[in-house]
Amino acid sequence: MQLPPFCLMLSCLQVSPDQSQFFRYNSFSLSCEDQLNGTDWMLKRKTSGSGVRDCGSGWGTTASGASCTVGTTASGACCTVGTTYPSDTGMYWCESGDGRRSNNSIEITITDRPVLLKCPVLPLSEGSDATLHCQAESFSSDHTFHFQRDGLFVASSRTGEMTIRGLSKSDEGLYSCSIPEVGESVGSWLTVEEGDSLWNFTLQEEFTGNGTDRNGTDRNGSSSAPPAASCQVSVPRLMCHLVVGTPFLLSTILLGLIYRDRNRAARTDAQRRGSKDVVMEI
């Protein structure tokens, strides 16, 4: 399994197959990837019913190193959920023994709806292609699939696939799909990395329940899901700040040195005058 650019630079969580929505009785595998450090990772999740638990503690089957069916890192960890149920809906992430967390978390949804959307989970690079799959729980060759972004119609398909070629930042958004007379999927967020960013990703926590949530639900327990956050480092912008700010910094340092030297000269003159006054009195 080839690592996406996001995982080549950062510790990250991957899911296989690459989607965040699953029907009941499906299966999926998770892997922790860290190309820069030899950290031993643990897979954790937080659900509304069970709170925070490690893989193998009431959910999933653990594996590591060469035993992993996903991922390539010898120090990584894997966890497989063989049969999915609605109780598996929640936030998943990787965590090291010293409490360090992966740079992304994934919200997994086990849907009871008759339609789901398969959308890439990790951020995609600007200029790359993205393929979205709309799937009905009961297949029929007569289905017509409609795709929406942020609630607005985007395209229709007879195959259930929609490919966005040459991704740009404007393609980022909340995608869903629907099948007439069958139903509509829940939404999945598609993140697009800007071309001049080293890292441009969003960690989202939209799980609503007694677990984690961006709407302010409690984060009780010994550990909690990573908070929603965004991180962007623009190289051109950084260089611009350095070019503009360096002259001001140097001029400030120079003025400080001049001020210090003048103070020293003034103190020296005052000491000399005081010595002359003492000599004249004697």
mmCIF file of C-alpha atoms in Angstrom, residues 21-270:
data_model
loop_
_atom_site.group_PDB
_atom_site.id
_atom_site.type_symbol
_atom_site.label_atom_id
_atom_site.label_comp_id
_atom_site.label_asym_id
_atom_site.label_seq_id
_atom_site.Cartn_x
_atom_site.Cartn_y
_atom_site.Cartn_z
ATOM 1 C CA GLN A 21 -18.471 5.404 6.036
ATOM 2 C CA PHE A 22 -19.361 1.726 6.307
ATOM 3 C CA PHE A 23 -22.502 -0.364 6.253
ATOM 4 C CA ARG A 24 -23.345 -2.668 9.128
ATOM 5 C CA TYR A 25 -21.437 -6.001 8.931
ATOM 6 C CA ASN A 26 -18.588 -4.493 6.845
ATOM 7 C CA SER A 27 -14.922 -4.565 7.969
ATOM 8 C CA PHE A 28 -12.012 -2.132 7.965
ATOM 9 C CA SER A 29 -8.395 -1.906 9.124
ATOM 10 C CA LEU A 30 -6.482 0.973 10.692
ATOM 11 C CA SER A 31 -2.726 1.590 10.706
ATOM 12 C CA CYS A 32 -0.405 4.103 12.376
ATOM 13 C CA GLU A 33 2.326 5.435 10.070
ATOM 14 C CA ASP A 34 5.423 7.293 11.242
ATOM 15 C CA GLN A 35 8.255 7.530 8.702
ATOM 16 C CA LEU A 36 10.458 9.804 10.818
ATOM 17 C CA ASN A 37 10.401 8.134 14.230
ATOM 18 C CA GLY A 38 10.509 4.602 15.587
ATOM 19 C CA THR A 39 7.634 5.230 17.969
ATOM 20 C CA ASP A 40 5.499 2.292 19.081
ATOM 21 C CA TRP A 41 1.942 3.410 18.494
ATOM 22 C CA MET A 42 -1.362 2.301 19.958
ATOM 23 C CA LEU A 43 -4.697 2.637 18.211
ATOM 24 C CA LYS A 44 -7.435 4.249 20.257
ATOM 25 C CA ARG A 45 -11.018 5.234 19.727
ATOM 26 C CA LYS A 46 -13.762 7.109 21.539
ATOM 27 C CA THR A 47 -17.399 6.168 21.083
ATOM 28 C CA SER A 48 -20.600 7.343 22.716
ATOM 29 C CA GLY A 49 -21.205 3.971 24.363
ATOM 30 C CA SER A 50 -17.759 2.852 25.524
ATOM 31 C CA GLY A 51 -15.706 6.010 25.913
ATOM 32 C CA VAL A 52 -11.934 5.789 25.224
ATOM 33 C CA ARG A 53 -10.501 2.308 24.650
ATOM 34 C CA ASP A 54 -7.382 0.802 23.072
ATOM 35 C CA CYS A 55 -7.647 -1.614 20.171
ATOM 36 C CA GLY A 56 -8.072 -5.139 21.563
ATOM 37 C CA SER A 57 -9.852 -3.852 24.642
ATOM 38 C CA GLY A 58 -13.418 -4.670 23.735
ATOM 39 C CA TRP A 59 -13.014 -3.839 20.051
ATOM 40 C CA GLY A 60 -10.768 -4.775 17.130
ATOM 41 C CA THR A 61 -7.871 -7.196 16.682
ATOM 42 C CA THR A 62 -4.322 -5.862 17.048
ATOM 43 C CA ALA A 63 -1.217 -6.529 14.916
ATOM 44 C CA SER A 64 2.157 -4.851 14.433
ATOM 45 C CA GLY A 65 5.162 -4.732 12.125
ATOM 46 C CA ALA A 66 5.178 -7.375 9.388
ATOM 47 C CA SER A 67 1.824 -8.710 10.612
ATOM 48 C CA CYS A 68 0.065 -5.530 9.493
ATOM 49 C CA THR A 69 -2.175 -5.932 6.473
ATOM 50 C CA VAL A 70 -2.072 -2.173 5.875
ATOM 51 C CA GLY A 71 0.818 0.252 6.102
ATOM 52 C CA THR A 72 4.566 -0.222 5.689
ATOM 53 C CA THR A 73 6.171 0.960 8.920
ATOM 54 C CA ALA A 74 7.855 -1.698 11.042
ATOM 55 C CA SER A 75 7.164 0.289 14.201
ATOM 56 C CA GLY A 76 3.570 0.989 13.248
ATOM 57 C CA ALA A 77 0.480 -0.629 14.713
ATOM 58 C CA CYS A 78 -2.567 -2.124 13.039
ATOM 59 C CA CYS A 79 -6.085 -2.841 14.162
ATOM 60 C CA THR A 80 -8.805 -4.682 12.263
ATOM 61 C CA VAL A 81 -12.510 -4.434 12.926
ATOM 62 C CA GLY A 82 -13.871 -7.627 11.398
ATOM 63 C CA THR A 83 -17.597 -6.926 11.642
ATOM 64 C CA THR A 84 -18.916 -3.395 11.989
ATOM 65 C CA TYR A 85 -21.899 -2.324 14.087
ATOM 66 C CA PRO A 86 -23.376 1.111 14.837
ATOM 67 C CA SER A 87 -21.543 0.966 18.188
ATOM 68 C CA ASP A 88 -18.261 1.266 16.220
ATOM 69 C CA THR A 89 -19.175 4.814 15.179
ATOM 70 C CA GLY A 90 -16.693 7.199 16.775
ATOM 71 C CA MET A 91 -13.343 8.979 16.585
ATOM 72 C CA TYR A 92 -10.168 6.943 15.963
ATOM 73 C CA TRP A 93 -6.529 8.028 16.392
ATOM 74 C CA CYS A 94 -2.986 6.810 17.129
ATOM 75 C CA GLU A 95 -1.231 7.489 20.434
ATOM 76 C CA SER A 96 2.273 6.703 21.682
ATOM 77 C CA GLY A 97 3.176 5.479 25.142
ATOM 78 C CA ASP A 98 4.295 8.974 26.168
ATOM 79 C CA GLY A 99 0.979 10.507 25.099
ATOM 80 C CA ARG A 100 2.033 11.858 21.694
ATOM 81 C CA ARG A 101 -0.727 11.659 19.110
ATOM 82 C CA SER A 102 -0.918 11.284 15.370
ATOM 83 C CA ASN A 103 -1.463 14.435 13.345
ATOM 84 C CA ASN A 104 -4.874 13.320 12.239
ATOM 85 C CA SER A 105 -7.891 11.536 13.614
ATOM 86 C CA ILE A 106 -10.608 9.824 11.597
ATOM 87 C CA GLU A 107 -14.308 9.794 12.330
ATOM 88 C CA ILE A 108 -15.748 6.415 11.349
ATOM 89 C CA THR A 109 -19.497 6.212 10.753
ATOM 90 C CA ILE A 110 -21.393 2.921 10.620
ATOM 91 C CA THR A 111 -24.511 4.036 8.837
ATOM 92 C CA ASP A 112 -28.003 2.596 8.961
ATOM 93 C CA ARG A 113 -28.872 4.491 5.784
ATOM 94 C CA PRO A 114 -29.308 2.492 2.554
ATOM 95 C CA VAL A 115 -26.702 4.640 0.754
ATOM 96 C CA LEU A 116 -23.094 5.520 1.627
ATOM 97 C CA LEU A 117 -20.349 7.633 0.044
ATOM 98 C CA LYS A 118 -16.759 6.413 -0.298
ATOM 99 C CA CYS A 119 -14.575 9.524 -0.119
ATOM 100 C CA PRO A 120 -10.769 9.783 0.425
ATOM 101 C CA VAL A 121 -10.054 10.246 4.121
ATOM 102 C CA LEU A 122 -6.593 11.884 4.088
ATOM 103 C CA PRO A 123 -5.848 15.294 2.495
ATOM 104 C CA LEU A 124 -5.166 15.201 -1.249
ATOM 105 C CA SER A 125 -2.620 17.348 -3.090
ATOM 106 C CA GLU A 126 -3.748 20.209 -5.279
ATOM 107 C CA GLY A 127 -3.634 19.087 -8.908
ATOM 108 C CA SER A 128 -4.256 15.400 -8.157
ATOM 109 C CA ASP A 129 -7.451 13.463 -8.949
ATOM 110 C CA ALA A 130 -10.109 12.265 -6.523
ATOM 111 C CA THR A 131 -12.677 9.539 -7.165
ATOM 112 C CA LEU A 132 -15.852 9.353 -5.077
ATOM 113 C CA HIS A 133 -18.016 6.233 -5.026
ATOM 114 C CA CYS A 134 -21.713 6.155 -4.213
ATOM 115 C CA GLN A 135 -22.965 2.750 -3.117
ATOM 116 C CA ALA A 136 -26.374 1.337 -2.315
ATOM 117 C CA GLU A 137 -26.741 -1.389 0.261
ATOM 118 C CA SER A 138 -28.833 -3.323 -2.283
ATOM 119 C CA PHE A 139 -27.353 -3.148 -5.785
ATOM 120 C CA SER A 140 -29.472 -2.447 -8.838
ATOM 121 C CA SER A 141 -28.349 -1.671 -12.401
ATOM 122 C CA ASP A 142 -31.225 0.809 -12.691
ATOM 123 C CA HIS A 143 -29.777 3.190 -10.111
ATOM 124 C CA THR A 144 -28.858 6.769 -10.968
ATOM 125 C CA PHE A 145 -26.425 8.416 -8.556
ATOM 126 C CA HIS A 146 -26.422 12.125 -7.716
ATOM 127 C CA PHE A 147 -23.473 13.839 -6.010
ATOM 128 C CA GLN A 148 -23.664 16.983 -3.902
ATOM 129 C CA ARG A 149 -21.080 19.303 -2.371
ATOM 130 C CA ASP A 150 -22.113 21.478 0.580
ATOM 131 C CA GLY A 151 -25.740 20.595 -0.208
ATOM 132 C CA LEU A 152 -25.570 21.708 -3.864
ATOM 133 C CA PHE A 153 -25.867 19.394 -6.872
ATOM 134 C CA VAL A 154 -22.541 18.631 -8.599
ATOM 135 C CA ALA A 155 -23.006 15.733 -11.011
ATOM 136 C CA SER A 156 -24.959 12.587 -11.879
ATOM 137 C CA SER A 157 -23.603 9.162 -12.743
ATOM 138 C CA ARG A 158 -24.901 5.798 -13.890
ATOM 139 C CA THR A 159 -21.819 3.978 -12.594
ATOM 140 C CA GLY A 160 -21.836 5.374 -9.051
ATOM 141 C CA GLU A 161 -18.439 7.051 -9.536
ATOM 142 C CA MET A 162 -17.485 10.703 -9.824
ATOM 143 C CA THR A 163 -13.882 11.718 -10.551
ATOM 144 C CA ILE A 164 -12.645 15.240 -9.853
ATOM 145 C CA ARG A 165 -9.569 15.864 -12.000
ATOM 146 C CA GLY A 166 -6.938 18.470 -11.202
ATOM 147 C CA LEU A 167 -8.122 19.219 -7.671
ATOM 148 C CA SER A 168 -8.070 22.807 -6.465
ATOM 149 C CA LYS A 169 -8.876 24.357 -3.114
ATOM 150 C CA SER A 170 -12.349 25.232 -4.414
ATOM 151 C CA ASP A 171 -13.142 21.496 -4.642
ATOM 152 C CA GLU A 172 -12.800 21.109 -0.887
ATOM 153 C CA GLY A 173 -16.074 20.612 0.944
ATOM 154 C CA LEU A 174 -18.671 18.277 2.430
ATOM 155 C CA TYR A 175 -19.731 15.707 -0.162
ATOM 156 C CA SER A 176 -22.736 13.400 -0.124
ATOM 157 C CA CYS A 177 -24.622 11.324 -2.649
ATOM 158 C CA SER A 178 -28.170 10.168 -3.188
ATOM 159 C CA ILE A 179 -30.109 7.608 -5.197
ATOM 160 C CA PRO A 180 -33.699 8.485 -6.152
ATOM 161 C CA GLU A 181 -36.284 6.370 -4.339
ATOM 162 C CA VAL A 182 -33.515 4.780 -2.233
ATOM 163 C CA GLY A 183 -32.001 7.442 0.024
ATOM 164 C CA GLU A 184 -29.103 9.781 0.704
ATOM 165 C CA SER A 185 -25.741 9.200 2.383
ATOM 166 C CA VAL A 186 -24.299 11.149 5.272
ATOM 167 C CA GLY A 187 -21.640 13.704 4.372
ATOM 168 C CA SER A 188 -17.880 13.147 4.136
ATOM 169 C CA TRP A 189 -15.338 15.972 4.085
ATOM 170 C CA LEU A 190 -12.810 16.150 1.241
ATOM 171 C CA THR A 191 -9.641 18.089 2.137
ATOM 172 C CA VAL A 192 -7.347 19.540 -0.560
ATOM 173 C CA GLU A 193 -3.780 20.655 0.199
ATOM 174 C CA GLU A 194 -2.814 24.032 -1.234
ATOM 175 C CA GLY A 195 0.064 23.966 -3.693
ATOM 176 C CA ASP A 196 2.407 26.188 -1.621
ATOM 177 C CA SER A 197 1.787 24.432 1.687
ATOM 178 C CA LEU A 198 4.046 21.880 3.319
ATOM 179 C CA TRP A 199 1.208 20.862 5.588
ATOM 180 C CA ASN A 200 -2.376 21.878 5.138
ATOM 181 C CA PHE A 201 -4.757 19.610 6.849
ATOM 182 C CA THR A 202 -7.832 19.727 9.008
ATOM 183 C CA LEU A 203 -8.464 17.434 11.890
ATOM 184 C CA GLN A 204 -12.169 17.211 12.240
ATOM 185 C CA GLU A 205 -14.285 15.969 15.093
ATOM 186 C CA GLU A 206 -17.911 16.072 14.114
ATOM 187 C CA PHE A 207 -18.956 13.015 16.096
ATOM 188 C CA THR A 208 -22.045 13.899 18.069
ATOM 189 C CA GLY A 209 -22.860 11.984 21.196
ATOM 190 C CA ASN A 210 -21.346 11.590 24.638
ATOM 191 C CA GLY A 211 -17.821 11.286 23.172
ATOM 192 C CA THR A 212 -15.913 13.890 21.208
ATOM 193 C CA ASP A 213 -17.469 16.704 19.349
ATOM 194 C CA ARG A 214 -16.618 20.105 17.922
ATOM 195 C CA ASN A 215 -19.880 21.345 19.435
ATOM 196 C CA GLY A 216 -18.655 21.129 23.009
ATOM 197 C CA THR A 217 -19.487 17.694 24.371
ATOM 198 C CA ASP A 218 -17.521 16.413 27.357
ATOM 199 C CA ARG A 219 -14.015 14.962 27.051
ATOM 200 C CA ASN A 220 -13.930 12.888 30.212
ATOM 201 C CA GLY A 221 -11.677 9.897 30.825
ATOM 202 C CA SER A 222 -7.957 9.247 30.982
ATOM 203 C CA SER A 223 -7.571 10.108 27.333
ATOM 204 C CA SER A 224 -9.645 11.924 24.763
ATOM 205 C CA ALA A 225 -9.750 12.289 21.015
ATOM 206 C CA PRO A 226 -7.368 14.880 19.541
ATOM 207 C CA PRO A 227 -8.991 18.316 19.297
ATOM 208 C CA ALA A 228 -9.992 19.746 15.961
ATOM 209 C CA ALA A 229 -7.143 21.794 14.635
ATOM 210 C CA SER A 230 -5.661 23.154 11.466
ATOM 211 C CA CYS A 231 -2.023 23.689 10.566
ATOM 212 C CA GLN A 232 -0.660 25.542 7.548
ATOM 213 C CA VAL A 233 2.975 26.455 6.814
ATOM 214 C CA SER A 234 3.461 28.495 3.624
ATOM 215 C CA VAL A 235 7.063 28.638 2.387
ATOM 216 C CA PRO A 236 6.659 31.781 0.207
ATOM 217 C CA ARG A 237 4.879 33.568 3.032
ATOM 218 C CA LEU A 238 7.604 32.569 5.489
ATOM 219 C CA MET A 239 10.328 33.838 3.131
ATOM 220 C CA CYS A 240 8.430 37.080 2.636
ATOM 221 C CA HIS A 241 8.253 37.646 6.396
ATOM 222 C CA LEU A 242 11.982 36.944 6.717
ATOM 223 C CA VAL A 243 12.927 39.335 3.888
ATOM 224 C CA VAL A 244 10.709 42.117 5.223
ATOM 225 C CA GLY A 245 11.444 41.572 8.898
ATOM 226 C CA THR A 246 15.225 41.095 8.795
ATOM 227 C CA PRO A 247 16.099 44.789 8.017
ATOM 228 C CA PHE A 248 13.861 45.933 10.887
ATOM 229 C CA LEU A 249 15.497 43.462 13.238
ATOM 230 C CA LEU A 250 19.018 44.510 12.218
ATOM 231 C CA SER A 251 18.181 48.221 12.484
ATOM 232 C CA THR A 252 16.701 47.658 15.947
ATOM 233 C CA ILE A 253 19.837 45.858 17.095
ATOM 234 C CA LEU A 254 22.058 48.628 15.609
ATOM 235 C CA LEU A 255 20.069 51.374 17.343
ATOM 236 C CA GLY A 256 20.345 49.462 20.605
ATOM 237 C CA LEU A 257 24.140 49.252 20.257
ATOM 238 C CA ILE A 258 24.399 52.967 19.430
ATOM 239 C CA TYR A 259 22.243 53.846 22.446
ATOM 240 C CA ARG A 260 24.406 51.666 24.688
ATOM 241 C CA ASP A 261 27.642 53.247 23.430
ATOM 242 C CA ARG A 262 26.283 56.766 23.933
ATOM 243 C CA ASN A 263 25.298 55.947 27.501
ATOM 244 C CA ARG A 264 28.769 54.602 28.181
ATOM 245 C CA ALA A 265 30.375 57.739 26.702
ATOM 246 C CA ALA A 266 28.130 59.989 28.788
ATOM 247 C CA ARG A 267 29.002 58.110 31.997
ATOM 248 C CA THR A 268 32.725 58.297 31.168
ATOM 249 C CA ASP A 269 32.538 62.100 30.585
ATOM 250 C CA ALA A 270 30.687 62.558 33.862
#
